[in-house]
Amino acid sequence: MAIELNDELIELERAAWAEQQENRLTVETAARVQAAITAHADATGQSRYEVEAALKKHVRHPDGTG
């Protein structure tokens, strides 16, 4: 079963990934992403861990590698 992601999750993770690449990721940004992942997983009945992994892969490896 494919993991469902929404635009809000993708944008939050993109912002966090950009901050991390610039070595300025804040606790607040990371917590916001984690809370959104958890809420989305709960609302859709998906595994939080699988949602997080799929989200990171989608944002960090958009070409399908990794």
CSV table of N, CA, C and O in Angstrom, one decimal:
chain,number,residue,atom,x,y,z
A,1,MET,N,0.8,-1.2,0.0
A,1,MET,CA,0.0,0.0,0.0
A,1,MET,C,0.9,1.2,0.0
A,1,MET,O,1.8,1.4,0.8
A,2,ALA,N,0.6,2.2,-0.9
A,2,ALA,CA,1.3,3.4,-1.0
A,2,ALA,C,1.0,4.3,0.2
A,2,ALA,O,-0.1,4.4,0.6
A,3,ILE,N,2.0,5.0,0.7
A,3,ILE,CA,1.8,6.0,1.7
A,3,ILE,C,1.3,7.3,1.1
A,3,ILE,O,1.8,7.8,0.2
A,4,GLU,N,0.2,7.8,1.7
A,4,GLU,CA,-0.4,9.0,1.3
A,4,GLU,C,0.2,10.2,2.0
A,4,GLU,O,0.4,10.2,3.2
A,5,LEU,N,0.6,11.2,1.2
A,5,LEU,CA,1.2,12.4,1.7
A,5,LEU,C,0.4,13.6,1.2
A,5,LEU,O,-0.2,13.5,0.2
A,6,ASN,N,0.3,14.6,2.0
A,6,ASN,CA,-0.4,15.8,1.5
A,6,ASN,C,0.6,17.0,1.3
A,6,ASN,O,1.7,17.0,1.7
A,7,ASP,N,0.1,18.0,0.7
A,7,ASP,CA,0.9,19.2,0.4
A,7,ASP,C,1.5,19.9,1.6
A,7,ASP,O,2.6,20.3,1.6
A,8,GLU,N,0.7,19.9,2.7
A,8,GLU,CA,1.1,20.5,3.9
A,8,GLU,C,2.4,19.8,4.5
A,8,GLU,O,3.3,20.5,4.9
A,9,LEU,N,2.3,18.5,4.5
A,9,LEU,CA,3.4,17.7,5.0
A,9,LEU,C,4.7,18.0,4.2
A,9,LEU,O,5.8,18.1,4.7
A,10,ILE,N,4.5,17.9,2.9
A,10,ILE,CA,5.6,18.1,1.9
A,10,ILE,C,6.2,19.5,2.1
A,10,ILE,O,7.5,19.6,2.2
A,11,GLU,N,5.4,20.5,2.2
A,11,GLU,CA,6.0,21.9,2.4
A,11,GLU,C,6.7,22.0,3.7
A,11,GLU,O,7.8,22.6,3.8
A,12,LEU,N,6.1,21.4,4.8
A,12,LEU,CA,6.8,21.5,6.1
A,12,LEU,C,8.2,20.8,6.1
A,12,LEU,O,9.2,21.3,6.6
A,13,GLU,N,8.2,19.6,5.4
A,13,GLU,CA,9.5,18.9,5.4
A,13,GLU,C,10.5,19.6,4.5
A,13,GLU,O,11.6,19.6,4.8
A,14,ARG,N,10.0,20.2,3.4
A,14,ARG,CA,10.9,20.9,2.5
A,14,ARG,C,11.5,22.1,3.3
A,14,ARG,O,12.7,22.4,3.1
A,15,ALA,N,10.7,22.8,4.1
A,15,ALA,CA,11.3,23.9,4.9
A,15,ALA,C,12.3,23.4,5.9
A,15,ALA,O,13.4,24.0,6.1
A,16,ALA,N,12.0,22.3,6.5
A,16,ALA,CA,12.9,21.7,7.5
A,16,ALA,C,14.2,21.2,6.9
A,16,ALA,O,15.3,21.4,7.4
A,17,TRP,N,14.1,20.6,5.7
A,17,TRP,CA,15.2,20.1,5.0
A,17,TRP,C,16.1,21.2,4.5
A,17,TRP,O,17.3,21.2,4.6
A,18,ALA,N,15.5,22.3,4.1
A,18,ALA,CA,16.3,23.5,3.7
A,18,ALA,C,17.0,24.1,4.9
A,18,ALA,O,18.2,24.4,4.8
A,19,GLU,N,16.4,24.2,6.0
A,19,GLU,CA,17.0,24.7,7.2
A,19,GLU,C,18.2,23.7,7.6
A,19,GLU,O,19.3,24.2,8.0
A,20,GLN,N,17.9,22.4,7.5
A,20,GLN,CA,19.0,21.5,7.9
A,20,GLN,C,20.2,21.6,7.0
A,20,GLN,O,21.3,21.6,7.4
A,21,GLN,N,19.9,21.8,5.7
A,21,GLN,CA,21.0,21.9,4.7
A,21,GLN,C,21.9,23.2,5.0
A,21,GLN,O,23.1,23.2,4.7
A,22,GLU,N,21.2,24.2,5.5
A,22,GLU,CA,21.9,25.4,5.8
A,22,GLU,C,22.4,25.5,7.3
A,22,GLU,O,22.8,26.5,7.8
A,23,ASN,N,22.3,24.3,7.9
A,23,ASN,CA,22.8,24.2,9.3
A,23,ASN,C,22.1,25.1,10.3
A,23,ASN,O,22.7,25.7,11.2
A,24,ARG,N,20.8,25.3,10.1
A,24,ARG,CA,20.0,26.2,10.9
A,24,ARG,C,18.7,25.7,11.3
A,24,ARG,O,17.8,26.4,11.7
A,25,LEU,N,18.5,24.4,11.3
A,25,LEU,CA,17.3,23.7,11.7
A,25,LEU,C,17.0,24.0,13.2
A,25,LEU,O,17.9,23.8,14.0
A,26,THR,N,15.8,24.5,13.5
A,26,THR,CA,15.4,24.8,14.8
A,26,THR,C,14.6,23.7,15.4
A,26,THR,O,14.0,22.9,14.7
A,27,VAL,N,14.5,23.6,16.7
A,27,VAL,CA,13.7,22.7,17.4
A,27,VAL,C,12.2,22.9,17.1
A,27,VAL,O,11.5,21.9,16.9
A,28,GLU,N,11.9,24.2,16.9
A,28,GLU,CA,10.5,24.5,16.6
A,28,GLU,C,10.1,23.9,15.2
A,28,GLU,O,9.0,23.4,15.1
A,29,THR,N,10.9,24.1,14.3
A,29,THR,CA,10.6,23.6,12.9
A,29,THR,C,10.5,22.0,13.0
A,29,THR,O,9.6,21.5,12.4
A,30,ALA,N,11.5,21.4,13.6
A,30,ALA,CA,11.5,19.9,13.7
A,30,ALA,C,10.3,19.4,14.4
A,30,ALA,O,9.6,18.5,14.0
A,31,ALA,N,9.9,20.1,15.5
A,31,ALA,CA,8.7,19.7,16.2
A,31,ALA,C,7.4,19.9,15.4
A,31,ALA,O,6.5,19.0,15.5
A,32,ARG,N,7.4,20.9,14.6
A,32,ARG,CA,6.2,21.2,13.8
A,32,ARG,C,6.0,20.1,12.8
A,32,ARG,O,4.9,19.6,12.5
A,33,VAL,N,7.2,19.6,12.2
A,33,VAL,CA,7.1,18.5,11.2
A,33,VAL,C,6.7,17.3,11.9
A,33,VAL,O,5.8,16.5,11.4
A,34,GLN,N,7.3,16.9,13.0
A,34,GLN,CA,6.9,15.7,13.7
A,34,GLN,C,5.4,15.7,14.1
A,34,GLN,O,4.8,14.7,14.0
A,35,ALA,N,4.9,16.8,14.6
A,35,ALA,CA,3.5,16.9,15.0
A,35,ALA,C,2.6,16.7,13.8
A,35,ALA,O,1.6,16.0,13.9
A,36,ALA,N,3.0,17.3,12.7
A,36,ALA,CA,2.2,17.1,11.5
A,36,ALA,C,2.2,15.7,11.0
A,36,ALA,O,1.2,15.1,10.5
A,37,ILE,N,3.4,15.0,11.0
A,37,ILE,CA,3.5,13.6,10.6
A,37,ILE,C,2.6,12.8,11.5
A,37,ILE,O,1.8,11.9,11.0
A,38,THR,N,2.7,13.0,12.8
A,38,THR,CA,1.9,12.2,13.7
A,38,THR,C,0.4,12.4,13.5
A,38,THR,O,-0.4,11.4,13.4
A,39,ALA,N,0.0,13.6,13.3
A,39,ALA,CA,-1.5,13.9,13.1
A,39,ALA,C,-1.9,13.3,11.8
A,39,ALA,O,-3.0,12.7,11.7
A,40,HIS,N,-1.1,13.4,10.8
A,40,HIS,CA,-1.5,12.8,9.5
A,40,HIS,C,-1.6,11.3,9.6
A,40,HIS,O,-2.6,10.7,9.1
A,41,ALA,N,-0.7,10.7,10.2
A,41,ALA,CA,-0.7,9.2,10.3
A,41,ALA,C,-1.9,8.8,11.1
A,41,ALA,O,-2.6,7.9,10.7
A,42,ASP,N,-2.2,9.5,12.2
A,42,ASP,CA,-3.4,9.1,13.0
A,42,ASP,C,-4.7,9.3,12.2
A,42,ASP,O,-5.6,8.5,12.2
A,43,ALA,N,-4.8,10.4,11.5
A,43,ALA,CA,-6.0,10.7,10.7
A,43,ALA,C,-6.2,9.8,9.5
A,43,ALA,O,-7.4,9.5,9.2
A,44,THR,N,-5.1,9.2,9.0
A,44,THR,CA,-5.2,8.4,7.8
A,44,THR,C,-5.1,6.9,8.1
A,44,THR,O,-5.2,6.0,7.2
A,45,GLY,N,-4.8,6.6,9.4
A,45,GLY,CA,-4.6,5.2,9.8
A,45,GLY,C,-3.3,4.6,9.2
A,45,GLY,O,-3.2,3.3,9.1
A,46,GLN,N,-2.3,5.4,9.0
A,46,GLN,CA,-1.0,4.9,8.5
A,46,GLN,C,0.0,4.9,9.6
A,46,GLN,O,-0.2,5.6,10.6
A,47,SER,N,1.1,4.1,9.4
A,47,SER,CA,2.1,4.1,10.4
A,47,SER,C,2.9,5.4,10.4
A,47,SER,O,3.3,5.9,9.3
A,48,ARG,N,3.1,6.0,11.6
A,48,ARG,CA,3.8,7.3,11.6
A,48,ARG,C,5.3,7.1,11.1
A,48,ARG,O,5.8,8.0,10.4
A,49,TYR,N,5.9,6.0,11.3
A,49,TYR,CA,7.2,5.7,10.9
A,49,TYR,C,7.3,5.6,9.3
A,49,TYR,O,8.2,6.1,8.7
A,50,GLU,N,6.3,5.0,8.8
A,50,GLU,CA,6.2,4.8,7.3
A,50,GLU,C,5.9,6.2,6.6
A,50,GLU,O,6.5,6.5,5.6
A,51,VAL,N,5.0,7.0,7.3
A,51,VAL,CA,4.8,8.3,6.7
A,51,VAL,C,6.0,9.1,6.7
A,51,VAL,O,6.4,9.8,5.7
A,52,GLU,N,6.7,9.1,7.9
A,52,GLU,CA,8.0,9.9,8.0
A,52,GLU,C,9.0,9.5,6.9
A,52,GLU,O,9.6,10.3,6.3
A,53,ALA,N,9.2,8.2,6.8
A,53,ALA,CA,10.2,7.7,5.8
A,53,ALA,C,9.8,8.1,4.4
A,53,ALA,O,10.6,8.5,3.6
A,54,ALA,N,8.5,7.9,4.0
A,54,ALA,CA,8.0,8.2,2.7
A,54,ALA,C,8.2,9.7,2.4
A,54,ALA,O,8.6,10.2,1.3
A,55,LEU,N,7.9,10.5,3.4
A,55,LEU,CA,8.0,12.0,3.3
A,55,LEU,C,9.4,12.4,3.1
A,55,LEU,O,9.7,13.2,2.2
A,56,LYS,N,10.3,11.9,3.9
A,56,LYS,CA,11.7,12.2,3.7
A,56,LYS,C,12.3,11.8,2.4
A,56,LYS,O,13.0,12.5,1.7
A,57,LYS,N,11.9,10.6,1.9
A,57,LYS,CA,12.3,10.1,0.6
A,57,LYS,C,11.8,11.0,-0.5
A,57,LYS,O,12.5,11.4,-1.4
A,58,HIS,N,10.5,11.4,-0.4
A,58,HIS,CA,9.9,12.3,-1.4
A,58,HIS,C,10.6,13.6,-1.5
A,58,HIS,O,10.8,14.1,-2.6
A,59,VAL,N,10.9,14.2,-0.3
A,59,VAL,CA,11.5,15.5,-0.3
A,59,VAL,C,13.0,15.5,-0.6
A,59,VAL,O,13.5,16.3,-1.4
A,60,ARG,N,13.7,14.5,-0.1
A,60,ARG,CA,15.2,14.5,-0.2
A,60,ARG,C,15.7,13.8,-1.5
A,60,ARG,O,16.8,14.0,-1.9
A,61,HIS,N,14.8,12.9,-2.0
A,61,HIS,CA,15.2,12.1,-3.2
A,61,HIS,C,14.1,12.1,-4.2
A,61,HIS,O,13.5,11.1,-4.6
A,62,PRO,N,13.7,13.3,-4.7
A,62,PRO,CA,12.6,13.4,-5.6
A,62,PRO,C,12.7,12.7,-6.9
A,62,PRO,O,11.8,12.3,-7.6
A,63,ASP,N,14.0,12.3,-7.3
A,63,ASP,CA,14.2,11.6,-8.5
A,63,ASP,C,14.0,10.1,-8.3
A,63,ASP,O,14.2,9.3,-9.2
A,64,GLY,N,13.6,9.6,-7.1
A,64,GLY,CA,13.4,8.2,-6.8
A,64,GLY,C,14.6,7.5,-6.3
A,64,GLY,O,14.4,6.3,-6.0
A,65,THR,N,15.7,8.1,-6.2
A,65,THR,CA,16.9,7.4,-5.7
A,65,THR,C,16.9,7.5,-4.2
A,65,THR,O,16.3,8.4,-3.6
A,66,GLY,N,17.6,6.6,-3.5
A,66,GLY,CA,17.8,6.7,-2.1
A,66,GLY,C,16.8,6.0,-1.3
A,66,GLY,O,15.8,5.9,-0.9
